Amino acid sequence: MKDIKLAGRYYWHYLKPYGWPFFWSAVLIGISTACVVIAPTYLGRAISELTTYVQAWTNPATRAGASLTTFHHTLLFYVLFYFGDASSLLIASWLLAKVTAYSTGTMRIGLFRKMQRMKVEYFDQHADGDILARYTSDLDNIFNALNQALIDFLLAIAQMIGILIMMFNQSTTMAWVTMSTTPVALLIAALVMKKAAVAVDQQQTDIGALNGYINEQVTGQKVIITNGLQHDSVEGFNTYNQRVRKTATQGQIWSGILSPLLSGMSLLNTAIVIFAGSWLALSGSLSTGAALAWVVVFVNYAQQYYQPIITLTSLYGMIQLAITGARRVDEVRSQPDEVRPVNGQPIDHIDRALKIDDVRFSYLPGKEILHGVTIDVKKGQMVALVGPTGSGKTTVMNLLNRFYDVDSGSITIDGTDLREFDLAQLRHTVGIVLQDPQLFTGTIADNIRFGDPEAGMDRVIDAAKQANIHDFIESLPEGYETKVSDEQNIFSAGQKQLMSIARTILTDPRLLILDEATSNVDTVTEAKIQAAMDNVIQGRTSFVIAHRLKTILNADRIVVLQHGRIIEQGSHQELLAQHGFYAELYRNQMVFE
């Protein structure tokens, strides 16, 4: 029930702008329903007129007056009502198809826009495949339900109401007889739908997990091939796929069993109506023709009465997938946005200093990562963070760019807390070069100007020259117009990193963060990247995370982190003189140089 309420709120949010199309669709569905429920009465009249004609024609005394004119008129009206039904449904379906296309497009845009405003925390805690499944599988299920099930759902509800009105108008007794099996049908439907809801919900969760596994395996395909783990990869896939197959089978069985069960109930109900109607007709004062017409009308109504129920239950699997999809997409929509201060203070430079003051932070409550970290950085200084894996280096970087906010303590620029600055301006002031460079589909020029799309080619070329990648780009047949993507194989990891550095240079950040930018390259490329880093660092306040200590020997200060605490800090020479953790780490690395 909670999921249904949540789905209702989600659909209302996206469908409420389409009030007029829904209004006219409802009118047309009402016309269609009226045609469907009134038509059987004309069928009954036609049978009655035909019976009267046969009786008159077989009697020599009345044969001369026998006429089929009234029968033909009645039959014509019967056909016209069904024509009205078909044409009304055609127009209503067209209107709702347009609503479906526009609304699901809006949902897709809304989901993507929402993800641009969300905290990085969400992406760190959810697999890429699961996020992708919300764009594909879940939104596809919503589209299919709106496109295929919406018109049938509305029509079934309208027909049910119309049939009930017509039955009680014709005969209250026969109306109750026709409805006599309804409680049993509803009980069966409730039990099956409860089982189906659980299975379908688990099915979508398992599909998200499967997509996450596929994404992981495709991304790491070279590692898998290198280590000869293809068989293990397939076995892992089979495990996830078996779960999806199991839950999908359960969902389809429980969803699909409703329709045949209720079809059987419909046949039983029709037999009851025929028996009860015949008994009432024969024991009453109706003529043979009128009695036959009356029974035919209610047999028709009995079949029509169960048709909306069968339709609704046959749509249940699709509707349940749409409800689950709406819940999963709405989970994203209900995520908190990044905290942006109202009337945030402007920032485009650093006048004096940046200070990390007694900062404590935890990704998960109760599991503190940083324990009272304090670092003072003057304008233009280069600070290097070193330490073993898990010591908190990258966490400090995440806090500097406000991917996360501190639990306690503060990070200030010129005495102003980061949380008080306009977030967009802060991000523009802080530039990051990540360990794993990211290229986007487009040209090399597009990638370099990614942070400033309005930048001209002069600035693009100048940034590439400073990043020591210009000569390589010029050597390509199409130069800066060479098409690239993140998985473009013509670029090495070092070349991608140099392009990433050029992109950062172009944005001209005042605070620079270099997150192990030389960790995945060879010695020659490392020298080029180091030279590019020197260019980008010059005149800027910078933080550098490094495992290769020779790349940060000229740092103004080296901060050594271990288990989320600062254990040493000072210049390279000062730390060597202390003969502590850093000195030992440096000596161990130099053995292999």
Coordinates of C-alpha atoms in Angstrom, one line a residue:
M1 CA 0.0 0.0 0.0
K2 CA 2.9 2.3 0.8
D3 CA 4.4 1.7 -2.7
I4 CA 1.0 2.5 -4.3
K5 CA 0.7 5.8 -2.4
L6 CA 4.2 6.7 -3.4
A7 CA 3.6 5.7 -7.0
G8 CA 0.4 7.7 -7.0
R9 CA 2.2 10.8 -5.7
Y10 CA 5.0 10.3 -8.3
Y11 CA 2.5 10.0 -11.3
W12 CA 0.5 12.9 -10.1
H13 CA 3.6 15.1 -10.0
Y14 CA 4.3 14.4 -13.7
L15 CA 0.8 13.9 -15.1
K16 CA -1.0 16.9 -13.5
P17 CA 0.2 19.3 -16.3
Y18 CA -1.9 17.3 -18.8
G19 CA -5.3 17.9 -17.3
W20 CA -7.1 18.9 -20.5
P21 CA -5.9 15.8 -22.5
F22 CA -7.0 13.7 -19.5
F23 CA -10.4 15.5 -19.3
W24 CA -11.2 14.9 -23.0
S25 CA -9.9 11.3 -22.8
A26 CA -12.2 10.8 -19.9
V27 CA -15.1 12.2 -21.8
L28 CA -14.4 10.0 -24.8
I29 CA -14.0 6.9 -22.5
G30 CA -17.3 7.8 -21.0
I31 CA -18.9 7.9 -24.5
S32 CA -17.3 4.6 -25.3
T33 CA -18.6 3.1 -22.1
A34 CA -22.1 4.4 -22.7
C35 CA -22.0 2.8 -26.2
V36 CA -20.8 -0.5 -24.8
V37 CA -23.3 -0.8 -22.0
I38 CA -26.3 0.5 -24.0
A39 CA -25.6 -1.7 -27.0
P40 CA -26.8 -5.0 -25.4
T41 CA -30.2 -3.5 -24.7
Y42 CA -30.6 -2.9 -28.5
L43 CA -29.4 -6.5 -29.1
G44 CA -32.2 -7.6 -26.7
R45 CA -34.7 -5.4 -28.5
A46 CA -33.5 -6.8 -31.9
I47 CA -34.0 -10.4 -30.7
S48 CA -37.4 -9.5 -29.3
E49 CA -38.4 -7.8 -32.6
L50 CA -37.1 -10.8 -34.6
T51 CA -39.0 -13.2 -32.4
T52 CA -42.2 -11.1 -32.8
Y53 CA -41.7 -11.1 -36.6
V54 CA -41.1 -14.9 -36.8
Q55 CA -44.3 -15.5 -34.7
A56 CA -46.3 -13.1 -36.9
W57 CA -44.9 -14.6 -40.1
T58 CA -45.6 -18.2 -39.1
N59 CA -49.2 -17.3 -38.3
P60 CA -51.3 -17.1 -41.6
A61 CA -53.6 -14.6 -40.0
T62 CA -50.9 -12.1 -39.1
R63 CA -48.4 -12.9 -41.9
A64 CA -49.4 -9.9 -44.0
G65 CA -48.6 -7.5 -41.2
A66 CA -45.2 -9.0 -40.4
S67 CA -42.4 -6.5 -40.9
L68 CA -38.6 -6.4 -40.3
T69 CA -38.4 -2.6 -40.4
T70 CA -38.3 -2.1 -36.6
F71 CA -35.7 -5.0 -36.4
H72 CA -33.5 -3.4 -39.0
H73 CA -33.7 0.0 -37.3
T74 CA -32.8 -1.6 -33.9
L75 CA -29.9 -3.5 -35.4
L76 CA -28.6 -0.4 -37.1
F77 CA -28.6 1.4 -33.7
Y78 CA -26.8 -1.6 -32.2
V79 CA -24.0 -1.3 -34.9
L80 CA -23.8 2.5 -34.5
F81 CA -23.2 2.2 -30.8
Y82 CA -20.3 -0.1 -31.4
F83 CA -18.9 2.2 -34.1
G84 CA -19.2 5.0 -31.5
D85 CA -17.3 2.9 -29.0
A86 CA -14.5 2.2 -31.5
S87 CA -14.1 5.8 -32.7
S88 CA -14.2 7.2 -29.2
L89 CA -11.5 4.8 -28.1
L90 CA -9.3 5.6 -31.1
I91 CA -9.2 9.3 -30.3
A92 CA -8.8 8.7 -26.5
S93 CA -5.9 6.3 -27.2
W94 CA -4.2 8.9 -29.5
L95 CA -4.5 11.6 -26.8
L96 CA -3.2 9.4 -24.0
A97 CA -0.3 8.2 -26.3
K98 CA 0.8 11.8 -26.6
V99 CA 0.5 12.3 -22.8
T100 CA 2.6 9.2 -22.3
A101 CA 5.3 10.3 -24.7
Y102 CA 5.6 13.8 -23.2
S103 CA 5.3 12.8 -19.5
T104 CA 7.9 10.0 -19.7
G105 CA 10.2 12.3 -21.5
T106 CA 9.7 14.8 -18.7
M107 CA 10.4 12.0 -16.2
R108 CA 13.6 11.1 -17.9
I109 CA 14.8 14.7 -18.0
G110 CA 13.7 15.2 -14.4
L111 CA 15.7 12.2 -13.3
F112 CA 18.8 13.3 -15.1
R113 CA 18.5 16.9 -13.8
K114 CA 18.0 15.6 -10.3
M115 CA 21.2 13.6 -10.5
Q116 CA 23.1 16.7 -11.4
R117 CA 22.0 18.3 -8.1
M118 CA 22.4 15.4 -5.8
K119 CA 25.2 14.8 -3.3
V120 CA 28.2 12.8 -4.4
E121 CA 27.4 10.5 -1.4
Y122 CA 24.6 8.9 -3.4
F123 CA 26.9 7.9 -6.3
D124 CA 29.5 6.5 -3.9
Q125 CA 26.9 4.3 -2.2
H126 CA 25.1 3.0 -5.3
A127 CA 26.5 0.8 -8.1
D128 CA 26.6 2.4 -11.6
G129 CA 24.5 -0.5 -13.0
D130 CA 21.7 0.1 -10.4
I131 CA 21.6 3.8 -11.3
L132 CA 21.5 3.0 -15.0
A133 CA 18.7 0.5 -14.4
R134 CA 16.5 3.3 -13.1
Y135 CA 17.0 5.2 -16.4
T136 CA 16.4 2.1 -18.6
S137 CA 14.4 -0.8 -17.0
D138 CA 12.4 1.3 -14.5
L139 CA 11.5 4.1 -16.9
D140 CA 10.8 1.6 -19.7
N141 CA 8.3 -0.2 -17.3
I142 CA 6.7 3.2 -16.5
F143 CA 6.4 4.0 -20.3
N144 CA 5.0 0.6 -21.1
A145 CA 2.4 0.9 -18.4
L146 CA 1.3 4.4 -19.4
N147 CA 1.3 3.5 -23.1
Q148 CA -0.4 0.1 -22.9
A149 CA -2.2 -0.1 -19.6
L150 CA -3.5 3.4 -18.9
I151 CA -6.3 3.4 -21.6
D152 CA -7.3 -0.1 -20.7
F153 CA -7.3 0.7 -16.9
L154 CA -9.5 3.8 -17.3
L155 CA -11.8 2.0 -19.8
A156 CA -12.2 -1.0 -17.4
I157 CA -13.1 1.3 -14.5
A158 CA -15.6 3.3 -16.6
Q159 CA -17.1 0.1 -18.1
M160 CA -17.5 -1.4 -14.6
I161 CA -19.4 1.6 -13.4
G162 CA -21.5 1.8 -16.6
I163 CA -22.4 -1.9 -16.5
L164 CA -23.5 -1.7 -12.9
I165 CA -25.8 1.2 -13.6
M166 CA -27.4 -0.5 -16.6
M167 CA -27.8 -3.8 -14.8
F168 CA -29.5 -2.3 -11.8
N169 CA -31.7 -0.2 -14.1
Q170 CA -32.8 -3.4 -16.0
S171 CA -33.3 -5.7 -13.0
T172 CA -32.0 -5.4 -9.4
T173 CA -32.4 -9.1 -8.8
M174 CA -30.4 -10.1 -11.8
A175 CA -27.8 -7.4 -11.1
W176 CA -27.2 -9.0 -7.7
V177 CA -27.1 -12.5 -9.3
T178 CA -24.5 -11.3 -11.8
M179 CA -22.4 -9.9 -8.9
S180 CA -22.7 -13.0 -6.7
T181 CA -19.3 -14.4 -7.5
T182 CA -17.5 -11.1 -7.1
P183 CA -16.3 -11.6 -3.4
V184 CA -14.7 -14.9 -4.3
A185 CA -13.0 -13.3 -7.4
L186 CA -11.7 -10.3 -5.3
L187 CA -10.4 -12.7 -2.6
I188 CA -8.5 -14.7 -5.2
A189 CA -7.2 -11.5 -6.8
A190 CA -6.0 -10.1 -3.4
L191 CA -4.1 -13.2 -2.5
V192 CA -2.4 -13.5 -5.9
M193 CA -1.6 -9.8 -6.2
K194 CA 0.1 -9.8 -2.7
K195 CA 2.4 -12.6 -3.8
A196 CA 3.0 -10.9 -7.2
A197 CA 3.9 -7.6 -5.6
V198 CA 6.7 -9.1 -3.5
A199 CA 8.1 -11.1 -6.5
V200 CA 8.0 -8.1 -8.9
D201 CA 9.7 -5.8 -6.4
Q202 CA 12.5 -8.3 -5.8
Q203 CA 12.8 -8.8 -9.6
Q204 CA 13.6 -5.2 -10.2
T205 CA 16.1 -5.1 -7.3
D206 CA 17.8 -8.2 -8.8
I207 CA 17.9 -6.6 -12.3
G208 CA 19.6 -3.6 -10.8
A209 CA 22.2 -5.8 -9.2
L210 CA 22.7 -7.7 -12.5
N211 CA 23.2 -4.5 -14.4
G212 CA 25.8 -3.4 -11.8
Y213 CA 27.7 -6.7 -12.2
I214 CA 27.6 -6.4 -16.0
N215 CA 28.9 -2.8 -15.8
E216 CA 31.7 -3.8 -13.5
Q217 CA 32.7 -6.7 -15.7
V218 CA 32.6 -4.8 -18.9
T219 CA 34.7 -1.9 -17.4
G220 CA 37.3 -4.4 -16.1
Q221 CA 37.3 -6.7 -19.1
K222 CA 41.0 -6.3 -19.8
V223 CA 41.8 -7.2 -16.3
I224 CA 39.6 -10.3 -16.5
I225 CA 41.2 -11.4 -19.8
T226 CA 44.7 -10.7 -18.5
N227 CA 44.2 -12.9 -15.5
G228 CA 42.3 -15.6 -17.4
L229 CA 39.1 -15.1 -15.3
Q230 CA 36.6 -15.3 -18.1
H231 CA 35.1 -18.5 -16.7
D232 CA 34.8 -17.0 -13.2
S233 CA 33.2 -13.9 -14.7
V234 CA 30.6 -16.1 -16.5
E235 CA 30.0 -18.0 -13.3
G236 CA 29.4 -14.8 -11.4
F237 CA 27.1 -13.6 -14.2
N238 CA 25.2 -16.9 -14.0
T239 CA 24.7 -16.4 -10.2
Y240 CA 23.1 -13.0 -10.7
N241 CA 21.2 -14.1 -13.8
Q242 CA 19.7 -17.1 -11.9
R243 CA 18.4 -14.7 -9.3
V244 CA 16.8 -12.6 -11.9
R245 CA 15.3 -15.6 -13.7
K246 CA 14.0 -17.0 -10.4
T247 CA 12.3 -13.8 -9.3
A248 CA 11.1 -12.9 -12.8
T249 CA 9.6 -16.4 -13.1
Q250 CA 7.9 -16.0 -9.8
G251 CA 6.6 -12.6 -10.7
Q252 CA 5.3 -13.7 -14.1
I253 CA 3.6 -16.8 -12.6
W254 CA 1.8 -14.9 -9.9
S255 CA 0.9 -12.0 -12.3
G256 CA -0.1 -14.3 -15.1
I257 CA -2.2 -16.8 -13.1
L258 CA -4.9 -14.2 -12.3
S259 CA -6.3 -13.9 -15.8
P260 CA -7.1 -17.6 -16.4
L261 CA -8.5 -17.9 -12.8
L262 CA -10.8 -15.0 -13.4
S263 CA -11.7 -16.2 -16.9
G264 CA -12.9 -19.5 -15.2
M265 CA -14.9 -17.4 -12.7
S266 CA -16.4 -15.5 -15.6
L267 CA -17.6 -18.8 -17.2
L268 CA -19.1 -19.9 -13.9
N269 CA -20.7 -16.5 -13.4
T270 CA -22.3 -16.7 -16.9
A271 CA -23.7 -20.2 -16.2
I272 CA -25.3 -18.9 -12.9
V273 CA -26.8 -15.9 -14.8
I274 CA -28.2 -18.2 -17.5
F275 CA -29.7 -20.5 -14.9
A276 CA -31.1 -17.8 -12.7
G277 CA -32.3 -15.7 -15.6
S278 CA -34.1 -18.6 -17.3
W279 CA -35.8 -19.7 -14.1
L280 CA -37.0 -16.1 -13.4
A281 CA -38.2 -15.7 -17.0
L282 CA -40.1 -18.9 -17.1
S283 CA -41.7 -18.3 -13.7
G284 CA -42.7 -14.8 -14.6
S285 CA -45.3 -13.3 -16.9
L286 CA -43.0 -12.4 -19.8
S287 CA -43.7 -13.6 -23.3
T288 CA -41.3 -16.0 -24.9
G289 CA -39.6 -13.3 -27.0
A290 CA -39.3 -10.8 -24.2
A291 CA -38.0 -13.5 -21.8
L292 CA -35.4 -14.7 -24.3
A293 CA -34.3 -11.1 -25.0
W294 CA -34.0 -10.4 -21.2
V295 CA -31.8 -13.5 -20.7
V296 CA -29.6 -12.6 -23.6
V297 CA -29.1 -9.1 -22.3
F298 CA -28.0 -10.3 -18.9
V299 CA -25.8 -13.0 -20.3
N300 CA -24.1 -10.2 -22.3
Y301 CA -23.8 -8.1 -19.2
A302 CA -22.4 -11.0 -17.2
Q303 CA -19.6 -11.4 -19.7
Q304 CA -19.0 -7.7 -19.8
Y305 CA -19.1 -7.4 -16.0
Y306 CA -16.1 -9.7 -15.6
Q307 CA -14.3 -8.3 -18.6
P308 CA -13.1 -5.2 -16.7
I309 CA -12.0 -7.4 -13.8
I310 CA -10.1 -9.7 -16.1
T311 CA -8.6 -6.7 -17.9
L312 CA -7.4 -5.1 -14.7
T313 CA -5.9 -8.4 -13.4
S314 CA -4.2 -9.1 -16.7
L315 CA -2.6 -5.7 -16.5
Y316 CA -1.5 -6.2 -12.9
G317 CA 2.0 -7.5 -13.8
M318 CA 2.6 -4.4 -15.9
I319 CA 1.1 -2.1 -13.4
Q320 CA 3.1 -3.6 -10.5
L321 CA 6.3 -3.1 -12.6
A322 CA 5.3 0.5 -13.1
I323 CA 4.6 0.9 -9.4
T324 CA 8.0 -0.6 -8.5
G325 CA 9.6 1.5 -11.2
A326 CA 8.0 4.7 -9.8
R327 CA 9.2 3.8 -6.3
R328 CA 12.8 3.3 -7.5
V329 CA 12.8 6.4 -9.6
D330 CA 11.1 8.4 -6.8
E331 CA 13.8 7.2 -4.4
V332 CA 16.2 9.3 -6.5
R333 CA 13.8 12.2 -6.8
S334 CA 13.4 12.3 -3.0
Q335 CA 17.2 12.4 -2.4
P336 CA 18.4 15.6 -0.8
D337 CA 20.2 18.1 -3.1
E338 CA 23.6 19.4 -2.4
V339 CA 23.4 22.0 0.4
R340 CA 23.6 25.4 -1.4
P341 CA 23.7 28.5 0.9
V342 CA 21.0 31.1 0.3
N343 CA 22.7 34.2 -1.0
G344 CA 26.1 32.4 -0.8
Q345 CA 29.1 34.7 -0.7
P346 CA 31.0 35.1 -4.0
I347 CA 34.5 33.7 -4.4
D348 CA 36.9 33.7 -7.3
H349 CA 40.3 33.9 -5.6
I350 CA 42.3 33.3 -2.4
D351 CA 43.7 36.4 -0.8
R352 CA 45.5 35.1 2.2
A353 CA 45.1 31.5 3.3
L354 CA 43.1 28.3 3.5
K355 CA 42.7 26.5 6.8
I356 CA 41.5 23.1 7.7
D357 CA 40.7 23.5 11.4
D358 CA 40.2 20.5 13.7
V359 CA 38.1 18.6 11.1
R360 CA 36.4 15.4 12.0
F361 CA 34.5 13.5 9.4
S362 CA 32.8 10.1 8.8
Y363 CA 31.1 8.7 5.7
L364 CA 28.9 6.5 7.9
P365 CA 27.7 7.4 11.4
G366 CA 29.9 6.1 14.1
K367 CA 32.9 5.3 11.8
E368 CA 35.0 8.4 11.9
I369 CA 37.6 8.7 9.1
L370 CA 39.3 12.0 10.0
H371 CA 40.2 12.7 13.6
G372 CA 40.9 16.4 14.4
V373 CA 42.9 17.2 11.2
T374 CA 44.4 20.7 11.1
I375 CA 46.3 22.1 8.1
D376 CA 47.2 25.8 7.5
V377 CA 48.0 26.8 3.9
K378 CA 49.1 30.2 2.8
K379 CA 48.2 31.6 -0.6
G380 CA 50.3 30.1 -3.3
Q381 CA 51.7 27.3 -1.2
M382 CA 51.9 23.6 -2.4
V383 CA 50.9 21.1 0.2
A384 CA 51.4 17.4 -0.4
L385 CA 49.4 14.7 1.4
V386 CA 51.1 11.3 1.8
G387 CA 50.3 8.2 3.7
P388 CA 49.2 4.6 3.3
T389 CA 46.0 3.6 1.6
G390 CA 43.0 4.5 3.8
S391 CA 44.8 7.2 5.7
G392 CA 42.2 9.9 4.7
K393 CA 44.1 11.7 1.9
T394 CA 41.3 11.5 -0.7
T395 CA 38.7 12.3 2.1
V396 CA 40.5 15.6 2.6
M397 CA 40.2 16.3 -1.1
N398 CA 36.4 15.5 -1.0
L399 CA 35.9 18.0 1.8
L400 CA 37.9 20.8 0.0
N401 CA 35.5 20.7 -2.9
R402 CA 32.5 20.1 -0.7
F403 CA 31.6 16.7 -2.1
Y404 CA 31.0 16.2 1.5
D405 CA 30.7 18.5 4.5
V406 CA 32.6 18.1 7.8
D407 CA 31.0 16.6 10.9
S408 CA 32.8 19.1 13.1
G409 CA 35.5 21.7 12.8
S410 CA 35.7 23.9 9.7
I411 CA 37.5 24.5 6.4
T412 CA 37.9 28.2 5.7
I413 CA 39.2 30.4 2.9
D414 CA 40.3 33.8 4.0
G415 CA 38.4 33.2 7.3
T416 CA 35.1 32.3 5.6
D417 CA 33.7 28.8 6.0
L418 CA 33.4 26.9 2.7
R419 CA 29.7 26.2 3.5
E420 CA 29.0 30.0 3.2
F421 CA 30.3 30.4 -0.3
D422 CA 28.2 30.1 -3.5
L423 CA 28.6 26.5 -4.4
A424 CA 28.9 27.0 -8.2
Q425 CA 31.6 29.7 -7.7
L426 CA 33.4 27.5 -5.2
R427 CA 33.6 24.6 -7.6
H428 CA 34.8 27.0 -10.3
T429 CA 37.5 28.2 -7.9
V430 CA 38.7 24.7 -7.1
G431 CA 40.2 22.6 -9.9
I432 CA 40.7 18.8 -9.6
V433 CA 42.9 16.5 -11.6
L434 CA 41.8 12.9 -10.7
Q435 CA 43.8 9.7 -10.6
D436 CA 41.7 8.2 -13.3
P437 CA 41.2 10.8 -16.1
Q438 CA 37.7 11.1 -17.6
L439 CA 37.2 11.9 -21.3
F440 CA 33.8 12.6 -22.8
T441 CA 32.4 11.9 -26.2
G442 CA 33.2 14.7 -28.6
T443 CA 36.5 16.1 -29.9
I444 CA 39.8 16.7 -28.2
A445 CA 39.0 20.5 -28.2
D446 CA 35.6 19.8 -26.7
N447 CA 37.2 17.8 -23.9
I448 CA 39.8 20.5 -23.1
R449 CA 37.1 23.3 -23.0
F450 CA 34.7 21.0 -21.0
G451 CA 34.9 23.3 -18.0
D452 CA 34.5 26.5 -20.1
P453 CA 32.5 25.7 -23.3
E454 CA 32.8 29.3 -24.5
A455 CA 36.6 29.2 -24.6
G456 CA 38.1 29.9 -28.0
M457 CA 40.7 27.8 -29.8
D458 CA 43.6 30.1 -28.7
R459 CA 42.9 29.3 -25.1
V460 CA 42.5 25.6 -25.9
I461 CA 45.8 25.5 -27.7
D462 CA 47.6 27.5 -25.0
A463 CA 46.2 25.1 -22.3
A464 CA 47.4 22.1 -24.3
K465 CA 50.9 23.6 -24.7
Q466 CA 51.1 24.1 -20.9
A467 CA 50.0 20.5 -20.4
N468 CA 52.7 19.2 -22.8
I469 CA 50.1 17.6 -25.0
H470 CA 49.9 20.0 -27.9
D471 CA 52.6 18.3 -30.1
F472 CA 50.8 15.0 -29.8
I473 CA 47.4 16.5 -30.7
E474 CA 49.0 18.2 -33.7
S475 CA 50.4 14.9 -34.9
L476 CA 46.9 13.4 -35.2
P477 CA 45.3 13.6 -38.7
E478 CA 42.4 15.7 -37.4
G479 CA 44.3 17.5 -34.7
Y480 CA 42.0 19.1 -32.1
E481 CA 38.9 17.9 -34.0
T482 CA 39.8 14.2 -33.4
K483 CA 36.8 12.3 -32.1
V484 CA 37.3 10.8 -28.7
S485 CA 35.4 9.0 -25.9
D486 CA 36.4 7.8 -22.5
E487 CA 37.2 4.4 -23.9
Q488 CA 39.1 5.6 -27.0
N489 CA 42.0 3.2 -27.4
I490 CA 44.3 5.5 -29.4
F491 CA 45.1 7.4 -26.2
S492 CA 47.3 6.1 -23.4
A493 CA 46.5 6.7 -19.8
G494 CA 49.2 9.4 -19.7
Q495 CA 47.8 11.2 -22.7
K496 CA 44.3 11.2 -21.2
Q497 CA 45.8 12.6 -18.0
L498 CA 47.6 15.4 -19.9
M499 CA 44.3 16.3 -21.6
S500 CA 42.7 16.3 -18.1
I501 CA 45.4 18.7 -16.9
A502 CA 44.9 20.9 -20.0
R503 CA 41.2 21.0 -19.1
T504 CA 42.0 22.1 -15.6
I505 CA 44.5 24.7 -16.8
L506 CA 41.8 26.2 -19.1
T507 CA 39.4 26.8 -16.1
D508 CA 42.2 28.7 -14.3
P509 CA 41.3 27.6 -10.8
R510 CA 42.7 29.4 -7.7
L511 CA 42.8 26.2 -5.6
L512 CA 44.2 23.1 -7.3
I513 CA 43.8 19.5 -6.2
L514 CA 46.0 16.8 -7.8
D515 CA 44.8 13.4 -6.8
E516 CA 47.7 10.9 -7.6
A517 CA 47.9 12.3 -11.1
T518 CA 51.0 10.3 -12.0
S519 CA 50.2 6.9 -10.4
N520 CA 49.2 5.0 -13.6
V521 CA 51.9 6.1 -16.0
D522 CA 55.4 5.2 -17.1
T523 CA 58.5 7.1 -16.2
V524 CA 58.7 9.1 -19.4
T525 CA 55.1 10.1 -19.3
E526 CA 55.4 10.8 -15.6
A527 CA 58.1 13.4 -16.4
K528 CA 55.7 15.1 -18.9
I529 CA 52.9 15.1 -16.4
Q530 CA 55.2 16.4 -13.7
A531 CA 56.2 19.3 -16.0
A532 CA 52.6 20.0 -16.8
M533 CA 51.7 19.8 -13.1
D534 CA 54.5 22.4 -12.3
N535 CA 52.9 24.7 -14.9
V536 CA 49.4 24.3 -13.5
I537 CA 50.6 24.7 -9.9
Q538 CA 52.6 27.8 -10.5
G539 CA 51.1 30.7 -8.7
R540 CA 48.2 28.7 -7.3
T541 CA 47.4 27.3 -3.9
S542 CA 47.5 23.5 -4.3
F543 CA 47.0 20.2 -2.6
V544 CA 48.8 17.2 -4.1
I545 CA 48.1 13.5 -3.2
A546 CA 51.1 11.4 -4.1
H547 CA 52.4 7.9 -3.7
R548 CA 55.6 8.6 -5.6
L549 CA 57.4 10.8 -3.2
K550 CA 59.8 12.2 -5.8
T551 CA 57.0 14.1 -7.4
I552 CA 56.4 16.2 -4.3
L553 CA 60.0 16.9 -3.1
N554 CA 59.5 20.7 -3.8
A555 CA 56.3 21.0 -1.8
D556 CA 56.2 23.8 0.7
R557 CA 54.8 21.4 3.2
I558 CA 54.3 17.6 3.3
V559 CA 51.5 16.3 5.6
V560 CA 51.8 12.7 6.6
L561 CA 48.4 11.0 7.4
Q562 CA 47.9 7.7 9.1
H563 CA 44.5 6.3 10.2
G564 CA 42.9 9.7 9.7
R565 CA 45.4 11.6 11.9
I566 CA 48.4 13.8 11.1
I567 CA 51.5 12.1 12.4
E568 CA 54.1 14.3 10.7
Q569 CA 54.4 17.5 8.7
G570 CA 57.1 19.7 7.4
S571 CA 59.3 20.1 4.3
H572 CA 61.0 17.2 2.6
Q573 CA 64.3 17.9 4.4
E574 CA 62.7 18.5 7.7
L575 CA 60.8 15.2 7.6
L576 CA 63.9 13.3 6.5
A577 CA 65.7 14.8 9.5
Q578 CA 63.0 13.4 11.9
H579 CA 63.8 9.8 10.8
G580 CA 60.1 9.0 11.1
F581 CA 57.4 7.4 9.0
Y582 CA 58.0 9.7 6.0
A583 CA 61.8 9.1 6.0
E584 CA 61.4 5.4 6.1
L585 CA 58.8 5.5 3.3
Y586 CA 61.1 7.7 1.2
R587 CA 64.1 5.4 1.7
N588 CA 62.1 2.4 0.7
Q589 CA 60.9 4.0 -2.5
M590 CA 64.4 5.3 -3.4
V591 CA 65.7 1.7 -3.3
F592 CA 63.8 1.0 -6.5
E593 CA 64.6 4.3 -8.3

